[in-house]
CSV table of C-alpha atoms and ligand atoms in Angstrom, one decimal:
chain,number,residue,atom,x,y,z
S,1,UNK,CA,8.5,12.1,36.7
S,2,UNK,CA,10.9,13.8,34.2
S,3,UNK,CA,8.6,13.3,31.2
S,4,UNK,CA,11.0,14.6,28.5
S,5,UNK,CA,13.9,12.4,29.7
S,6,UNK,CA,11.5,9.4,29.7
S,7,UNK,CA,10.7,9.9,26.0
S,8,UNK,CA,14.3,10.7,25.1
S,9,UNK,CA,15.2,7.3,26.5
S,10,UNK,CA,12.6,5.6,24.3
S,11,UNK,CA,14.0,7.3,21.3
S,12,UNK,CA,17.5,6.2,22.4
S,13,UNK,CA,16.2,2.6,22.4
S,14,UNK,CA,15.2,2.9,18.8
S,15,UNK,CA,18.6,4.3,17.8
S,16,UNK,CA,20.4,1.6,19.7
S,17,UNK,CA,18.4,-1.0,17.7
S,18,UNK,CA,19.2,0.8,14.4
S,19,UNK,CA,15.6,1.4,13.7
S,20,UNK,CA,15.2,5.1,14.4
S,21,UNK,CA,13.5,6.6,11.4
S,22,UNK,CA,15.0,9.4,9.5
S,23,UNK,CA,12.8,10.9,6.8
S,24,UNK,CA,14.6,12.2,3.7
S,25,UNK,CA,13.7,15.8,2.9
S,26,UNK,CA,12.7,15.6,-0.8
S,27,UNK,CA,11.1,18.0,-3.2
S,28,UNK,CA,9.2,16.2,-5.9
S,29,UNK,CA,9.6,17.9,-9.3
S,30,UNK,CA,6.3,17.7,-11.3
S,31,UNK,CA,7.2,16.4,-14.8
S,32,UNK,CA,10.5,15.0,-13.7
S,33,UNK,CA,9.6,12.2,-11.3
S,34,UNK,CA,11.3,9.8,-10.4
S,35,UNK,CA,13.9,12.6,-10.1
S,36,UNK,CA,13.5,14.7,-7.0
S,37,UNK,CA,15.6,17.3,-5.2
S,38,UNK,CA,17.1,16.1,-2.0
S,39,UNK,CA,17.7,18.7,0.7
S,40,UNK,CA,20.4,17.3,2.9
S,41,UNK,CA,20.8,18.2,6.6
S,42,UNK,CA,23.8,20.5,5.8
S,43,UNK,CA,21.5,22.7,3.8
S,44,UNK,CA,22.6,21.9,0.3
S,45,UNK,CA,20.6,20.1,-2.2
S,46,UNK,CA,21.1,17.8,-5.2
S,47,UNK,CA,19.0,15.7,-7.6
S,48,UNK,CA,18.3,12.0,-6.6
S,49,UNK,CA,16.3,9.2,-8.2
S,50,UNK,CA,13.5,7.8,-6.1
S,51,UNK,CA,13.3,4.0,-6.0
S,52,UNK,CA,10.7,3.5,-3.3
S,53,UNK,CA,7.7,5.5,-4.3
S,54,UNK,CA,4.1,4.2,-4.4
S,55,UNK,CA,3.3,6.6,-7.3
S,56,UNK,CA,3.7,3.5,-9.5
S,57,UNK,CA,2.3,4.9,-12.7
S,58,UNK,CA,3.6,8.5,-12.4
S,59,UNK,CA,0.0,9.7,-12.1
S,60,UNK,CA,1.1,12.3,-9.5
S,61,UNK,CA,2.4,14.4,-12.4
S,62,UNK,CA,-0.1,13.3,-15.2
S,63,UNK,CA,-1.2,16.5,-17.0
S,64,UNK,CA,-4.9,15.4,-17.1
S,65,UNK,CA,-4.9,15.0,-13.3
S,66,UNK,CA,-3.1,18.3,-12.7
S,67,UNK,CA,-5.5,20.1,-15.0
S,68,UNK,CA,-8.6,18.7,-13.3
S,69,UNK,CA,-7.1,19.8,-9.9
S,70,UNK,CA,-6.3,23.3,-11.1
S,71,UNK,CA,-9.9,23.6,-12.5
S,72,UNK,CA,-11.5,22.3,-9.3
S,73,UNK,CA,-9.4,24.6,-7.2
S,74,UNK,CA,-10.4,27.7,-9.2
S,75,UNK,CA,-14.1,26.7,-9.3
S,76,UNK,CA,-14.6,25.4,-5.8
S,77,UNK,CA,-11.8,26.7,-3.6
S,78,UNK,CA,-9.5,24.9,-1.2
S,79,UNK,CA,-11.4,22.8,1.4
S,80,UNK,CA,-14.5,20.6,1.6
S,81,UNK,CA,-16.1,22.8,4.3
S,82,UNK,CA,-17.1,20.1,6.7
S,83,UNK,CA,-17.8,16.5,7.4
S,84,UNK,CA,-20.0,14.6,4.9
S,85,UNK,CA,-22.9,15.0,7.4
S,86,UNK,CA,-22.4,18.7,7.8
S,87,UNK,CA,-21.8,20.5,4.5
S,88,UNK,CA,-18.9,18.4,3.2
S,89,UNK,CA,-20.8,16.4,0.5
S,90,UNK,CA,-19.9,18.0,-2.9
S,91,UNK,CA,-20.7,17.1,-6.5
S,92,UNK,CA,-17.0,16.2,-6.8
S,93,UNK,CA,-17.2,13.4,-4.2
S,94,UNK,CA,-20.5,12.1,-5.5
S,95,UNK,CA,-19.1,11.9,-9.1
S,96,UNK,CA,-16.0,10.2,-7.8
S,97,UNK,CA,-18.0,7.6,-5.9
S,98,UNK,CA,-20.0,6.7,-9.0
S,99,UNK,CA,-16.8,6.3,-11.0
S,100,UNK,CA,-15.6,3.9,-8.3
S,101,UNK,CA,-18.7,1.7,-8.2
S,102,UNK,CA,-18.3,1.5,-12.0
S,103,UNK,CA,-14.6,0.6,-11.6
S,104,UNK,CA,-15.4,-2.4,-9.4
S,105,UNK,CA,-18.9,-3.2,-10.8
S,106,UNK,CA,-20.5,-2.7,-7.4
S,107,UNK,CA,-23.7,-1.0,-6.3
S,108,UNK,CA,-22.0,1.7,-4.2
S,109,UNK,CA,-18.8,3.3,-3.1
S,110,UNK,CA,-17.8,5.4,-0.2
S,111,UNK,CA,-14.8,7.8,-0.1
S,112,UNK,CA,-12.7,8.2,3.0
S,113,UNK,CA,-9.9,10.7,3.8
S,114,UNK,CA,-7.3,7.8,3.4
S,115,UNK,CA,-7.1,4.1,2.8
S,116,UNK,CA,-6.1,3.7,6.4
S,117,UNK,CA,-9.4,5.2,7.7
S,118,UNK,CA,-11.3,3.3,5.0
S,119,UNK,CA,-10.0,0.0,6.3
S,120,UNK,CA,-10.4,1.0,10.0
S,121,UNK,CA,-13.9,2.4,9.5
S,122,UNK,CA,-15.3,-0.4,7.3
S,123,UNK,CA,-13.8,-3.4,9.2
S,124,UNK,CA,-14.7,-2.1,12.6
S,125,UNK,CA,-18.2,-1.3,11.5
S,126,UNK,CA,-18.9,-4.6,9.7
S,127,UNK,CA,-17.5,-6.7,12.5
S,128,UNK,CA,-19.3,-4.7,15.2
S,129,UNK,CA,-22.7,-4.9,13.5
S,130,UNK,CA,-22.6,-8.6,12.7
S,131,UNK,CA,-23.6,-10.6,15.8
S,132,UNK,CA,-20.9,-13.1,17.1
S,133,UNK,CA,-18.8,-12.5,14.0
S,134,UNK,CA,-15.7,-14.6,13.3
S,135,UNK,CA,-13.0,-12.8,11.4
S,136,UNK,CA,-10.3,-14.6,9.5
S,137,UNK,CA,-7.3,-12.3,8.8
S,138,UNK,CA,-4.1,-13.0,6.8
S,139,UNK,CA,-1.1,-12.8,9.1
S,140,UNK,CA,0.5,-10.1,6.9
S,141,UNK,CA,-2.5,-7.8,6.7
S,142,UNK,CA,-1.8,-4.1,6.9
S,143,UNK,CA,-1.9,-2.2,10.2
S,144,UNK,CA,-5.1,-0.4,9.2
S,145,UNK,CA,-6.9,-3.7,8.7
S,146,UNK,CA,-5.6,-5.0,12.0
S,147,UNK,CA,-6.7,-1.9,13.8
S,148,UNK,CA,-10.1,-2.0,12.2
S,149,UNK,CA,-10.6,-5.6,13.2
S,150,UNK,CA,-9.3,-4.9,16.7
S,151,UNK,CA,-11.8,-2.0,17.1
S,152,UNK,CA,-14.7,-4.1,16.1
S,153,UNK,CA,-16.4,-6.9,18.1
S,154,UNK,CA,-15.5,-10.3,16.8
S,155,UNK,CA,-13.6,-13.5,17.4
S,156,UNK,CA,-10.3,-13.2,15.6
S,157,UNK,CA,-8.5,-15.9,13.7
S,158,UNK,CA,-5.2,-15.2,12.1
S,159,UNK,CA,-4.2,-17.5,9.2
S,160,UNK,CA,-0.7,-18.0,8.0
S,161,UNK,CA,0.1,-15.8,5.1
S,162,UNK,CA,-1.7,-17.0,1.9
S,163,UNK,CA,-2.0,-20.4,3.5
S,164,UNK,CA,-5.3,-21.9,2.3
S,165,UNK,CA,-5.1,-25.0,4.3
S,166,UNK,CA,-4.7,-23.1,7.5
S,167,UNK,CA,-7.5,-20.8,6.6
S,168,UNK,CA,-9.8,-23.8,5.9
S,169,UNK,CA,-8.8,-25.4,9.2
S,170,UNK,CA,-9.8,-22.3,11.0
S,171,UNK,CA,-13.1,-21.9,9.1
S,172,UNK,CA,-13.9,-25.6,9.7
S,173,UNK,CA,-13.3,-25.3,13.4
S,174,UNK,CA,-15.6,-22.3,13.9
S,175,UNK,CA,-19.3,-22.6,14.6
S,176,UNK,CA,-21.1,-23.2,11.3
S,177,UNK,CA,-24.0,-20.8,12.0
S,178,UNK,CA,-22.1,-17.6,12.9
S,179,UNK,CA,-21.4,-14.8,10.5
S,180,UNK,CA,-17.9,-14.9,9.1
S,181,UNK,CA,-15.6,-12.4,7.3
S,182,UNK,CA,-12.3,-13.2,5.5
S,183,UNK,CA,-10.1,-10.1,5.3
S,184,UNK,CA,-7.0,-10.1,3.0
S,185,UNK,CA,-5.0,-8.1,0.5
S,186,UNK,CA,-4.4,-8.8,-3.2
S,187,UNK,CA,-0.8,-7.5,-3.6
S,188,UNK,CA,1.1,-7.6,-0.3
S,189,UNK,CA,3.2,-4.4,-0.1
S,190,UNK,CA,6.2,-5.7,1.8
S,191,UNK,CA,6.4,-9.2,0.2
S,192,UNK,CA,5.5,-8.3,-3.4
S,193,UNK,CA,3.4,-11.5,-3.7
S,194,UNK,CA,-0.2,-11.9,-4.7
S,195,UNK,CA,-3.0,-13.7,-2.8
S,196,UNK,CA,-4.8,-16.8,-4.3
S,197,UNK,CA,-8.0,-14.7,-4.5
S,198,UNK,CA,-10.2,-17.3,-6.4
S,199,UNK,CA,-9.3,-20.1,-3.9
S,200,UNK,CA,-10.1,-17.8,-1.0
S,201,UNK,CA,-13.5,-17.0,-2.6
S,202,UNK,CA,-14.1,-20.7,-3.0
S,203,UNK,CA,-13.5,-21.2,0.7
S,204,UNK,CA,-15.7,-18.2,1.5
S,205,UNK,CA,-18.5,-19.7,-0.5
S,206,UNK,CA,-18.1,-23.1,1.1
S,207,UNK,CA,-18.2,-21.7,4.7
S,208,UNK,CA,-20.6,-18.9,4.0
S,209,UNK,CA,-18.2,-16.1,4.8
S,210,UNK,CA,-18.1,-12.5,3.5
S,211,UNK,CA,-14.9,-11.4,1.7
S,212,UNK,CA,-13.1,-8.2,2.2
S,213,UNK,CA,-10.2,-7.4,-0.1
S,214,UNK,CA,-7.6,-4.6,0.2
S,215,UNK,CA,-6.5,-3.8,-3.3
S,216,UNK,CA,-4.5,-0.7,-2.2
S,217,UNK,CA,-1.4,-1.7,-4.1
S,218,UNK,CA,-3.2,-3.0,-7.1
S,219,UNK,CA,-5.9,-0.5,-8.1
S,220,UNK,CA,-4.8,1.3,-11.2
S,221,UNK,CA,-1.9,-1.2,-11.8
S,222,UNK,CA,-3.8,-4.5,-12.5
S,223,UNK,CA,-6.8,-5.4,-14.5
S,224,UNK,CA,-7.9,-4.1,-18.0
S,225,UNK,CA,-9.4,-1.0,-16.4
S,226,UNK,CA,-7.3,-0.7,-13.3
S,227,UNK,CA,-9.8,-2.5,-11.1
S,228,UNK,CA,-7.1,-4.5,-9.4
S,229,UNK,CA,-6.0,-8.1,-9.3
S,230,UNK,CA,-9.6,-9.3,-8.7
S,231,UNK,CA,-10.5,-7.7,-12.0
S,232,UNK,CA,-7.5,-9.2,-13.8
S,233,UNK,CA,-8.4,-12.7,-12.5
S,234,UNK,CA,-12.0,-12.3,-13.4
S,235,UNK,CA,-13.2,-12.7,-9.8
S,236,UNK,CA,-14.2,-9.1,-8.9
S,237,UNK,CA,-17.9,-10.2,-8.6
S,238,UNK,CA,-17.0,-12.7,-5.9
S,239,UNK,CA,-15.6,-10.2,-3.5
S,240,UNK,CA,-18.1,-8.5,-1.2
S,241,UNK,CA,-16.1,-5.4,-0.3
S,242,UNK,CA,-13.1,-4.0,-2.2
S,243,UNK,CA,-11.1,-1.3,-0.5
S,244,UNK,CA,-8.6,0.9,-2.2
S,245,UNK,CA,-6.6,4.2,-2.1
S,246,UNK,CA,-5.9,7.2,-4.3
S,247,UNK,CA,-2.6,7.5,-2.4
S,248,UNK,CA,-0.6,4.9,-4.4
S,249,UNK,CA,-1.0,4.3,-8.2
S,250,UNK,CA,-3.6,7.0,-8.6
S,251,UNK,CA,-1.0,9.5,-7.4
S,252,UNK,CA,-3.0,11.5,-4.9
S,253,UNK,CA,-4.5,10.8,-1.5
S,254,UNK,CA,-7.8,9.4,-0.1
S,255,UNK,CA,-9.3,6.0,0.3
S,256,UNK,CA,-12.5,4.2,-0.5
S,257,UNK,CA,-14.7,1.0,-0.1
S,258,UNK,CA,-17.1,-0.4,-2.7
S,259,UNK,CA,-19.7,-3.1,-2.4
S,260,UNK,CA,-23.3,-4.0,-1.9
S,261,UNK,CA,-25.4,-0.8,-1.4
S,262,UNK,CA,-26.8,-1.9,2.0
S,263,UNK,CA,-23.3,-2.7,3.4
S,264,UNK,CA,-21.9,0.6,2.1
S,265,UNK,CA,-24.9,2.5,3.5
S,266,UNK,CA,-24.3,0.8,6.9
S,267,UNK,CA,-20.7,1.9,6.9
S,268,UNK,CA,-21.8,5.4,5.9
S,269,UNK,CA,-24.3,5.4,8.7
S,270,UNK,CA,-22.4,3.7,11.6
S,271,UNK,CA,-18.6,4.4,11.1
S,272,UNK,CA,-17.2,7.0,13.3
S,273,UNK,CA,-14.1,7.1,11.1
S,274,UNK,CA,-16.4,8.3,8.3
S,275,UNK,CA,-18.9,10.4,10.2
S,276,UNK,CA,-16.7,12.6,12.3
S,277,UNK,CA,-14.0,13.7,9.9
S,278,UNK,CA,-13.8,16.4,7.2
S,279,UNK,CA,-14.6,15.2,3.7
S,280,UNK,CA,-12.0,14.9,1.0
S,281,UNK,CA,-11.8,18.4,-0.7
S,282,UNK,CA,-13.0,19.0,-4.3
S,283,UNK,CA,-9.4,19.4,-5.6
S,284,UNK,CA,-8.5,15.9,-4.4
S,285,UNK,CA,-11.8,14.4,-5.6
S,286,UNK,CA,-11.4,16.0,-9.0
S,287,UNK,CA,-7.8,14.7,-9.3
S,288,UNK,CA,-8.8,11.2,-8.2
S,289,UNK,CA,-11.7,11.1,-10.7
S,290,UNK,CA,-9.4,12.2,-13.5
S,291,UNK,CA,-6.8,9.6,-12.5
S,292,UNK,CA,-9.3,6.7,-12.1
S,293,UNK,CA,-11.1,7.6,-15.4
S,294,UNK,CA,-7.8,7.9,-17.3
S,295,UNK,CA,-6.6,4.5,-16.1
S,296,UNK,CA,-9.9,2.8,-17.1
S,297,UNK,CA,-8.8,3.3,-20.7
S,298,UNK,CA,-5.0,3.7,-20.7
S,299,UNK,CA,-2.9,0.5,-20.3
S,300,UNK,CA,0.3,2.1,-21.4
S,301,UNK,CA,1.5,2.9,-17.9
S,302,UNK,CA,0.5,-0.6,-16.6
S,303,UNK,CA,2.4,-2.3,-19.4
S,304,UNK,CA,5.6,-0.3,-18.7
S,305,UNK,CA,5.5,-1.1,-15.0
S,306,UNK,CA,5.3,-4.8,-15.8
S,307,UNK,CA,8.3,-4.5,-18.3
S,308,UNK,CA,10.3,-2.5,-15.8
S,309,UNK,CA,9.7,-4.9,-12.9
S,310,UNK,CA,10.7,-7.8,-15.1
S,311,UNK,CA,13.8,-6.0,-16.3
S,312,UNK,CA,14.8,-5.1,-12.7
S,313,UNK,CA,14.4,-8.6,-11.5
S,314,UNK,CA,16.4,-10.1,-14.3
S,315,UNK,CA,19.2,-7.7,-13.8
S,316,UNK,CA,19.3,-8.4,-10.0
S,317,UNK,CA,19.3,-12.2,-10.9
S,318,UNK,CA,22.3,-11.7,-13.2
S,319,UNK,CA,24.2,-10.0,-10.4
S,320,UNK,CA,23.2,-12.6,-7.8
S,321,UNK,CA,21.3,-10.2,-5.6
S,322,UNK,CA,18.4,-12.0,-3.9
S,323,UNK,CA,14.9,-10.7,-3.6
S,324,UNK,CA,11.6,-12.2,-2.6
S,325,UNK,CA,10.0,-13.9,-5.5
S,326,UNK,CA,6.5,-12.6,-6.3
S,327,UNK,CA,4.3,-11.9,-9.3
S,328,UNK,CA,3.8,-8.2,-8.6
S,329,UNK,CA,5.7,-5.0,-9.5
S,330,UNK,CA,7.2,-4.7,-5.9
S,331,UNK,CA,10.7,-6.1,-5.5
S,332,UNK,CA,11.8,-6.6,-1.9
S,333,UNK,CA,15.6,-6.9,-1.7
S,334,UNK,CA,16.4,-8.8,1.4
S,335,UNK,CA,19.1,-7.5,3.9
S,336,UNK,CA,18.0,-9.1,7.2
S,337,UNK,CA,19.5,-6.6,9.7
S,338,UNK,CA,18.3,-3.2,10.6
S,339,UNK,CA,21.7,-1.5,11.1
S,340,UNK,CA,23.0,-3.1,7.9
S,341,UNK,CA,19.9,-2.1,5.9
S,342,UNK,CA,20.3,1.5,7.1
S,343,UNK,CA,24.0,1.6,6.2
S,344,UNK,CA,23.3,0.3,2.7
S,345,UNK,CA,20.5,2.8,2.0
S,346,UNK,CA,22.6,5.7,3.5
S,347,UNK,CA,25.4,4.7,1.1
S,348,UNK,CA,23.0,4.6,-1.9
S,349,UNK,CA,21.8,8.2,-1.1
S,350,UNK,CA,25.3,9.6,-0.2
S,351,UNK,CA,27.3,8.0,-2.9
S,352,UNK,CA,24.9,7.1,-5.7
S,353,UNK,CA,22.1,9.7,-5.5
S,354,UNK,CA,19.5,7.0,-5.1
S,355,UNK,CA,16.8,7.2,-2.5
S,356,UNK,CA,15.5,3.9,-1.0
S,357,UNK,CA,13.9,4.0,2.5
S,358,UNK,CA,15.1,1.0,4.7
S,359,UNK,CA,12.1,-1.2,5.8
S,360,UNK,CA,12.6,-2.2,9.4
S,361,UNK,CA,10.5,-3.5,12.3
S,362,UNK,CA,7.6,-3.1,13.1
S,363,UNK,CA,6.8,-2.7,9.4
S,364,UNK,CA,8.4,-6.2,8.8
S,365,UNK,CA,9.5,-8.8,11.4
S,366,UNK,CA,13.0,-8.4,12.9
S,367,UNK,CA,15.6,-10.3,10.9
S,368,UNK,CA,13.7,-9.7,7.6
S,369,UNK,CA,14.7,-6.1,7.1
S,370,UNK,CA,14.7,-5.1,3.4
S,371,UNK,CA,14.8,-2.5,0.7
S,372,UNK,CA,11.5,-2.3,-1.0
S,373,UNK,CA,12.2,-1.4,-4.6
S,374,UNK,CA,9.5,-0.2,-6.9
S,375,UNK,CA,10.1,0.1,-10.6
S,376,UNK,CA,7.5,2.6,-11.8
S,377,UNK,CA,6.2,3.5,-15.2
S,378,UNK,CA,8.5,6.5,-15.3
S,379,UNK,CA,11.8,4.8,-14.6
S,380,UNK,CA,13.9,4.3,-17.7
S,381,UNK,CA,16.4,1.5,-18.6
S,382,UNK,CA,19.2,4.0,-17.6
S,383,UNK,CA,17.7,4.4,-14.2
S,384,UNK,CA,17.4,0.6,-13.8
S,385,UNK,CA,21.1,0.1,-14.9
S,386,UNK,CA,22.3,2.8,-12.5
S,387,UNK,CA,20.4,1.2,-9.6
S,388,UNK,CA,21.6,-2.3,-10.1
S,389,UNK,CA,25.2,-1.3,-10.6
S,390,UNK,CA,25.1,0.9,-7.5
S,391,UNK,CA,23.6,-2.0,-5.5
S,392,UNK,CA,26.3,-4.4,-6.7
S,393,UNK,CA,28.9,-1.8,-5.7
S,394,UNK,CA,27.6,-1.3,-2.1
S,395,UNK,CA,27.0,-5.0,-1.7
S,396,UNK,CA,30.7,-5.5,-2.4
S,397,UNK,CA,31.9,-2.6,-0.3
S,398,UNK,CA,29.8,-3.8,2.7
S,399,UNK,CA,30.7,-7.4,2.3
S,400,UNK,CA,31.9,-7.7,5.9
S,401,UNK,CA,28.7,-6.1,7.3
S,402,UNK,CA,26.6,-8.4,5.2
S,403,UNK,CA,28.6,-11.5,6.2
S,404,UNK,CA,28.3,-10.5,9.9
S,405,UNK,CA,24.6,-10.5,9.5
S,406,UNK,CA,24.6,-14.0,8.0
S,407,UNK,CA,26.7,-15.3,10.9
P,501,LIG,C1,-0.8,2.2,2.4
P,501,LIG,C2,-1.8,1.1,2.7
P,501,LIG,C3,-3.0,1.4,3.2
P,501,LIG,C4,-3.4,2.8,3.7
P,501,LIG,O1,-3.7,3.6,2.6
P,501,LIG,P1,-3.5,5.2,2.7
P,501,LIG,O2,-4.4,5.7,1.6
P,501,LIG,O3,-2.0,5.4,2.5
P,501,LIG,O4,-4.0,5.6,4.1
P,501,LIG,C5,-3.9,0.4,3.4
P,501,LIG,N1,-3.6,-0.9,3.1
P,501,LIG,C6,-2.4,-1.2,2.6
P,501,LIG,C7,-2.1,-2.6,2.3
P,501,LIG,C8,-1.4,-0.2,2.5
P,501,LIG,O5,-0.2,-0.5,2.0
């Protein structure tokens, strides 16, 4: 077999469908985000405004975070030196875990190299250990949760997105005496909507299920101390396991789970995703600790994000551009076709110096392609005005393309 030709043909398939992914070569400028330097393929560069970042609060350039990282780098050097089992447990990671248990008011926390591995490790371990476990998973759960559940041993039930009746039907029709786990997210990243957490907890209580909540897009951004939507809604104590990341609002990288000490100790002791990988290095732990602690007391950034999201939505409304309604800071602007979505975002970058990555299949179902706009705490009213006027312009210019899609 001609292996390279085979793979070339698979890439050609993607290009044919308009969903081949090009990554923009950007240089983030500390202190100037959401402005970044775009290095275009011709070799020149220019400044652009980023409108699709998960650094929702601008913590990636917060001086307290940067200072803590410089300090840890100078004191402890570059890497962790090993897995947690072998030489990788540092004071930095231990301090970070105690800050996280405090954040979510749980007994224990466990840090992973990413939110992805945290979900995979925790969910596969819990569902493998529980005998004859039944898992109830929201249809729009993130790939890392799906992979974790798939790697575990359980009977899987997928309930329609945020559909409490469907979830209850599935719970009701499962054997009463088997262990159960409901796995869901608080803020859904591609929809921008928020789960009915309290109602799901009520169902969990009625049917004796554990609850597992991914607060990846909510930690730092919601709740009086950044504990997430569950904190904001006063139901954090009703969630058994809360999972989060440092990669989004906290501005860094790394993931974690918090919960009951025995459950977290079991994940620590049984999860291959945790045991066999190098620990998060001191420099990242120190930055994450500074970011988490800062956001426990500062609500300034959270309030600006809310105002900016409201302003962006109202300006889109006034121009008649439709987005998915939701109560979060994420604004999904619907396009509905992959080629069209890419043409529009290319035009934004080329003609308006705005970077928005098109969101295509398999991240979202075909026919629901979109631009996922995130108004961060560091976008100004000028940035927002520039974005909506540019969107209006490209919507008008690509009128035919957009109509074709609707036909
Ligand atoms: C990004 C994301 C993750 C993975 O977190 P990382 O720290 O980026 O690996 C998990 N869950 C959801 C819902 C996400 O959007």
